[in-house]
Amino acid sequence: MFSLDDLPLARVPLLGGPTAVEPLGADGAWVKREDRAGTRYGGNKVRKLEWLLGEALESGLDVLTLGTVGSNHLVATAVYGQAVGIHVTAVVAPQPDTPTARRNARILHAHAERLYVAGTEASIPFVFARAWAAIRLFGGHAPAVFPVGGSNTLGCIGWVGGGLEIAAQVAAGELPAPDRIYVALGSGGTAAGLLVGLRLGGLMSEVVAVRAAPSWLASPVRVRRLAANTLALLRRHGAPAARLTDLRIVHGEYGPGYARPTAAAEEASARAEGLGLTLESTYTSKAYAAMLAEPGGTRLFLHTANSRPLEPLLATALDEVPASLVGLLRRS
Ligand SMILES: Cc1ncc(COP(=O)(O)O)c(C=O)c1O
């Protein structure tokens, strides 16, 4: 089987080994415990950051990235960046006010080197340009830029690893070959990398990407392009050819908007809690709702939100969302 170990690309070890697969109830549903990935902050960003931070570390660059004020990508990048000694600057944009967003804003503020506030979506390009120029001017070099959600080809390679890992777990008899794998869809890197990794690992499970972000970001075109570009990069380094078929995007669970609750997601979250899984409202409860709506066959749910204890990360955080960020939490 193709292995990422042979790639001539820098990687910083953050994952701490394969994440477990466990049965979920008794009707053919399984869960992959990505929520416990890494040592500091779990979830689907850890695999991406092994490669993104690996390259930044190798080239000695500070990092500039962007996202909403409650973004898991921003928290994970700031936390792991600090852990490996990289300065992380982030441009933060508005989002709906949720308990997770409030908590993430506090952790982000405590771990990022510097935050630039973009008070409206329209101002993001200008604030981003200002942040980039400041790093260039005062840091002496241009930063390594991580896109929204860490979803570029390098970030996708992390999830190629996730797909290969599931294929290896099936081969080792840890779970039956899934008919369908459910994953929340935001910036697309997780679903795209997963698709490539599964196919390179010889597994033909359908990838069901459940849209949890606006369609300009979470689009089928974007996922397919990311997957094709990632496979093309790996092919240049000896990966075999693979057909990137059986990807399906579910739009019906998104509801009224980003981070807005839906009745189906709330119901799914309560049912997951009954099985010992804690989901958050923006991504994982919507993906789980999609899986519940399609019973039958062997189904694997990727639990992509952190479940590692947050006390160590909150220990250095302010008790409330800092005044500079609180205006980004929008009520409607
Ligand atoms: C908890 C969680 N699940 C899933 C996703 C979606 O991942 P991607 O942006 O790679 O599509 C995100 C993205 O931020 C996330 O925070």
Coordinates of C-alpha atoms and ligand atoms in Angstrom, one line a residue:
M1 CA 0.0 0.0 0.0
F2 CA 1.2 3.5 -0.8
S3 CA 2.7 5.2 2.3
L4 CA 3.1 8.9 3.2
D5 CA 6.3 8.0 5.0
D6 CA 8.1 8.0 1.6
L7 CA 7.1 11.6 0.8
P8 CA 10.0 14.1 0.6
L9 CA 7.9 16.7 2.5
A10 CA 8.4 18.0 6.0
R11 CA 6.1 16.7 8.7
V12 CA 5.9 17.5 12.4
P13 CA 4.5 14.6 14.5
L14 CA 1.3 15.8 16.3
L15 CA -1.1 13.0 16.0
G16 CA 0.2 10.5 18.5
G17 CA -0.7 7.4 16.4
P18 CA -3.8 6.1 14.7
T19 CA -7.2 7.2 16.1
A20 CA -9.4 4.3 17.3
V21 CA -12.5 3.0 15.5
E22 CA -15.4 1.8 17.7
P23 CA -18.8 0.4 17.2
L24 CA -21.6 2.9 17.9
G25 CA -24.7 1.0 19.1
A26 CA -25.6 -2.2 17.4
D27 CA -26.9 -1.4 13.9
G28 CA -23.8 -1.3 11.8
A29 CA -22.7 2.3 12.8
W30 CA -19.1 3.0 13.7
V31 CA -17.2 6.0 14.8
K32 CA -13.6 7.1 14.2
R33 CA -12.4 8.9 17.3
E34 CA -10.7 11.8 15.5
D35 CA -11.9 13.9 18.5
R36 CA -9.1 12.4 20.5
A37 CA -6.3 13.0 17.9
G38 CA -3.2 14.8 19.1
T39 CA -2.3 15.5 22.7
R40 CA -3.5 19.1 23.2
Y41 CA -6.6 19.7 21.0
G42 CA -8.3 16.9 19.0
G43 CA -10.4 17.0 15.9
N44 CA -9.8 17.0 12.1
K45 CA -7.2 19.8 12.1
V46 CA -4.4 17.8 13.7
R47 CA -3.6 15.7 10.6
K48 CA -3.6 18.8 8.4
L49 CA -1.3 20.7 10.7
E50 CA 1.3 17.9 10.7
W51 CA 2.1 18.9 7.1
L52 CA 1.3 22.6 7.2
L53 CA 3.3 23.4 10.3
G54 CA 6.0 20.9 9.1
E55 CA 6.6 23.0 6.1
A56 CA 6.5 26.3 8.0
L57 CA 9.0 24.9 10.6
E58 CA 11.3 23.7 7.9
S59 CA 11.4 27.0 6.1
G60 CA 11.6 29.0 9.3
L61 CA 8.5 31.1 8.6
D62 CA 5.9 32.7 10.8
V63 CA 2.3 31.7 10.0
L64 CA -0.6 33.9 8.9
T65 CA -4.0 32.3 8.7
L66 CA -7.7 33.4 8.9
G67 CA -11.1 32.2 10.0
T68 CA -14.1 33.0 12.1
V69 CA -13.6 34.0 15.8
G70 CA -14.8 30.5 16.9
S71 CA -12.9 28.5 14.3
N72 CA -11.5 25.2 15.3
H73 CA -8.8 25.6 12.6
L74 CA -7.6 28.9 14.3
V75 CA -7.5 27.3 17.8
A76 CA -5.7 24.2 16.6
T77 CA -3.2 26.2 14.5
A78 CA -2.5 28.6 17.4
V79 CA -2.2 25.8 20.0
Y80 CA 0.0 23.5 18.0
G81 CA 2.0 26.4 16.5
Q82 CA 2.9 27.6 20.0
A83 CA 3.7 24.0 21.0
V84 CA 6.3 23.7 18.1
G85 CA 7.6 27.3 18.5
I86 CA 6.0 29.0 15.5
H87 CA 4.5 32.4 15.8
V88 CA 0.9 32.3 14.5
T89 CA -1.0 35.4 13.5
A90 CA -4.6 35.2 12.6
V91 CA -7.2 37.4 10.9
V92 CA -10.5 36.8 12.7
A93 CA -14.0 37.4 11.2
P94 CA -17.5 37.5 12.6
Q95 CA -19.7 34.4 13.3
P96 CA -22.9 33.6 15.2
D97 CA -22.5 33.6 19.0
T98 CA -22.4 30.0 20.3
P99 CA -20.9 28.5 23.5
T100 CA -18.2 26.8 21.5
A101 CA -17.3 30.0 19.6
R102 CA -17.0 31.9 23.0
R103 CA -14.7 29.2 24.4
N104 CA -12.6 29.0 21.2
A105 CA -12.2 32.8 21.1
R106 CA -10.7 32.7 24.6
I107 CA -8.3 29.9 23.8
L108 CA -7.3 31.5 20.5
H109 CA -6.6 34.8 22.2
A110 CA -4.4 33.0 24.7
H111 CA -2.3 31.1 22.2
A112 CA -2.0 33.2 19.0
E113 CA 1.0 35.6 18.7
R114 CA -1.3 38.3 17.3
L115 CA -4.9 38.7 16.1
Y116 CA -6.2 41.1 13.5
V117 CA -9.9 41.8 13.7
A118 CA -12.0 42.0 10.5
G119 CA -15.2 43.5 11.7
T120 CA -17.1 42.7 8.5
E121 CA -16.7 40.0 5.9
A122 CA -16.0 42.7 3.2
S123 CA -13.0 44.0 5.2
I124 CA -11.2 40.6 5.4
P125 CA -9.0 41.1 2.3
F126 CA -7.8 44.5 3.5
V127 CA -7.2 43.3 7.1
F128 CA -5.4 40.3 5.7
A129 CA -3.2 42.4 3.5
R130 CA -2.3 44.6 6.5
A131 CA -1.4 41.6 8.6
W132 CA 0.7 40.1 5.8
A133 CA 2.6 43.4 5.3
A134 CA 3.2 43.8 9.1
I135 CA 4.8 40.4 9.3
R136 CA 6.9 41.1 6.1
L137 CA 8.0 44.4 7.5
F138 CA 8.7 43.5 11.1
G139 CA 9.5 39.8 10.8
G140 CA 11.9 40.3 7.8
H141 CA 10.2 37.7 5.6
A142 CA 6.8 36.9 4.2
P143 CA 4.7 34.5 6.3
A144 CA 3.6 31.0 5.4
V145 CA -0.1 31.5 4.6
F146 CA -2.6 28.8 5.7
P147 CA -5.9 29.1 4.0
V148 CA -9.4 28.9 5.6
G149 CA -9.7 25.6 7.4
G150 CA -6.1 24.6 6.5
S151 CA -7.5 23.2 3.3
N152 CA -4.8 23.3 0.6
T153 CA -3.0 20.4 -1.0
L154 CA -0.6 20.2 1.9
G155 CA -3.4 20.1 4.5
C156 CA -5.2 17.5 2.4
I157 CA -2.2 15.2 2.6
G158 CA -3.0 14.9 6.3
W159 CA -6.4 13.4 5.5
V160 CA -4.9 11.1 2.8
G161 CA -3.2 9.7 5.9
G162 CA -6.6 9.4 7.5
G163 CA -8.0 7.5 4.6
L164 CA -5.0 5.2 4.4
E165 CA -5.4 4.6 8.1
I166 CA -9.1 3.5 7.8
A167 CA -8.1 1.2 4.9
A168 CA -5.4 -0.3 7.2
Q169 CA -7.9 -0.7 10.1
V170 CA -10.3 -2.5 7.8
A171 CA -7.4 -4.8 6.5
A172 CA -6.5 -5.5 10.1
G173 CA -10.1 -6.6 11.0
E174 CA -10.7 -3.6 13.3
L175 CA -13.9 -2.8 11.5
P176 CA -15.8 -4.1 8.5
A177 CA -15.4 -2.2 5.2
P178 CA -17.8 0.8 5.5
D179 CA -20.4 1.2 2.8
R180 CA -20.6 4.9 3.6
I181 CA -18.3 7.3 5.6
Y182 CA -20.0 10.5 6.9
V183 CA -17.9 13.6 7.4
A184 CA -18.8 17.3 8.1
L185 CA -17.9 19.5 5.1
G186 CA -16.5 23.0 5.7
S187 CA -13.5 24.1 3.7
G188 CA -13.3 20.7 2.0
G189 CA -9.8 19.5 2.9
T190 CA -10.9 16.7 5.2
A191 CA -13.4 15.1 2.7
A192 CA -11.0 15.6 -0.3
G193 CA -8.0 14.1 1.4
L194 CA -10.1 11.3 2.9
L195 CA -11.4 10.4 -0.6
V196 CA -7.8 10.2 -2.0
G197 CA -6.5 8.2 0.9
L198 CA -9.4 5.6 0.9
R199 CA -8.9 5.0 -2.9
L200 CA -5.1 4.7 -2.6
G201 CA -5.8 2.3 0.2
G202 CA -8.1 0.2 -2.0
L203 CA -11.3 1.0 -0.1
M204 CA -14.3 2.0 -2.2
S205 CA -16.6 3.3 0.6
E206 CA -18.8 6.2 -0.5
V207 CA -17.7 9.5 1.1
V208 CA -20.7 11.4 2.3
A209 CA -19.7 15.0 2.9
V210 CA -22.4 16.8 4.9
R211 CA -22.3 20.5 4.2
A212 CA -22.0 22.6 7.3
A213 CA -20.7 25.9 5.8
P214 CA -21.9 28.2 3.1
S215 CA -21.9 26.8 -0.4
W216 CA -19.3 29.3 -1.7
L217 CA -16.8 27.5 0.6
A218 CA -18.3 24.0 1.0
S219 CA -18.8 23.2 -2.6
P220 CA -18.5 19.9 -4.6
V221 CA -16.3 21.7 -7.2
R222 CA -13.9 22.7 -4.5
V223 CA -13.7 19.3 -2.9
R224 CA -13.1 17.6 -6.3
R225 CA -10.4 20.1 -7.2
L226 CA -8.6 19.7 -3.9
A227 CA -8.8 15.9 -4.2
A228 CA -7.5 16.0 -7.8
N229 CA -4.7 18.4 -7.0
T230 CA -3.7 16.3 -4.0
L231 CA -3.6 13.1 -6.0
A232 CA -1.6 14.8 -8.7
L233 CA 1.0 15.8 -6.1
L234 CA 1.2 12.4 -4.7
R235 CA 1.4 10.8 -8.2
R236 CA 4.6 12.9 -8.7
H237 CA 6.0 11.1 -5.7
G238 CA 5.1 7.6 -6.7
A239 CA 1.5 7.1 -5.7
P240 CA -0.5 4.8 -8.1
A241 CA -3.4 6.0 -10.2
A242 CA -6.8 6.1 -8.4
R243 CA -10.4 6.9 -9.5
L244 CA -11.9 9.6 -7.3
T245 CA -15.5 8.5 -7.6
D246 CA -18.3 7.9 -5.0
L247 CA -18.2 11.3 -3.3
R248 CA -21.6 12.7 -2.4
I249 CA -22.4 16.1 -0.9
V250 CA -25.5 16.3 1.4
H251 CA -26.9 19.8 1.5
G252 CA -30.1 19.1 3.4
E253 CA -28.7 19.3 7.0
Y254 CA -27.2 22.8 6.7
G255 CA -30.3 24.7 7.8
P256 CA -30.7 28.4 8.1
G257 CA -26.9 29.3 8.1
Y258 CA -23.4 28.7 9.4
A259 CA -23.4 27.6 13.0
R260 CA -27.2 27.9 13.2
P261 CA -28.9 25.0 15.0
T262 CA -31.4 22.7 13.3
A263 CA -34.0 20.4 14.9
A264 CA -32.4 17.4 13.2
A265 CA -28.9 18.3 14.5
E266 CA -30.2 18.8 18.0
E267 CA -32.0 15.5 18.0
A268 CA -28.8 13.8 16.6
S269 CA -26.7 15.4 19.2
A270 CA -29.0 14.1 22.0
R271 CA -28.9 10.6 20.5
A272 CA -25.1 10.7 20.2
E273 CA -24.9 11.8 23.9
G274 CA -26.9 8.7 24.8
L275 CA -24.1 6.6 23.2
G276 CA -21.4 8.5 25.0
L277 CA -20.4 10.9 22.2
T278 CA -20.4 14.7 22.7
L279 CA -21.0 16.6 19.4
E280 CA -20.9 20.3 18.8
S281 CA -23.6 22.2 17.0
T282 CA -21.8 23.6 13.9
Y283 CA -20.3 20.6 12.2
T284 CA -20.5 17.2 13.9
S285 CA -24.2 17.1 14.9
K286 CA -25.2 18.0 11.3
A287 CA -23.0 15.2 9.9
Y288 CA -24.3 12.8 12.5
A289 CA -27.9 13.8 11.6
A290 CA -27.2 12.9 8.0
M291 CA -26.0 9.4 9.1
L292 CA -29.1 8.8 11.2
A293 CA -31.3 9.8 8.2
E294 CA -29.7 7.0 6.1
P295 CA -29.9 3.8 8.1
G296 CA -28.7 0.4 6.7
G297 CA -25.3 -1.0 5.8
T298 CA -22.0 -0.4 7.5
R299 CA -21.6 3.3 8.2
L300 CA -18.6 5.1 9.7
F301 CA -19.0 8.6 11.3
L302 CA -15.8 10.7 11.6
H303 CA -16.0 12.5 14.9
T304 CA -14.1 15.6 13.8
A305 CA -14.5 17.9 16.8
N306 CA -12.2 18.1 19.8
S307 CA -13.0 16.1 22.9
R308 CA -9.7 16.5 24.7
P309 CA -10.0 18.3 28.1
L310 CA -9.8 22.1 27.6
E311 CA -8.7 23.0 31.1
P312 CA -5.0 23.1 30.2
L313 CA -5.7 25.4 27.3
L314 CA -8.1 27.6 29.3
A315 CA -5.6 27.9 32.2
T316 CA -3.9 30.8 30.5
A317 CA -7.0 32.3 28.9
L318 CA -9.1 35.3 30.1
D319 CA -12.3 34.4 32.0
E320 CA -14.4 36.1 29.4
V321 CA -14.1 36.7 25.6
P322 CA -11.7 39.6 25.3
A323 CA -13.2 43.0 24.5
S324 CA -11.3 43.1 21.2
L325 CA -13.2 40.0 20.0
V326 CA -16.5 40.1 21.6
G327 CA -18.0 42.3 18.9
L328 CA -17.4 39.5 16.4
L329 CA -19.9 37.2 18.1
R330 CA -23.1 38.1 16.3
R331 CA -26.6 37.5 17.7
S332 CA -29.6 37.4 15.3
Ligands
LIG1 C1 -15.3 20.1 14.0 C2 -15.1 20.3 12.5 N1 -15.6 19.3 11.7 C3 -15.4 19.3 10.4 C4 -14.9 20.4 9.8 C5 -14.8 20.5 8.3 O1 -13.5 20.2 7.8 P1 -13.0 20.9 6.5 O2 -12.9 22.3 6.7 O3 -11.7 20.2 6.2 O4 -14.1 20.6 5.4 C6 -14.4 21.5 10.5 C7 -13.9 22.7 9.9 O5 -13.6 23.7 10.5 C8 -14.6 21.4 12.0 O6 -14.2 22.4 12.8

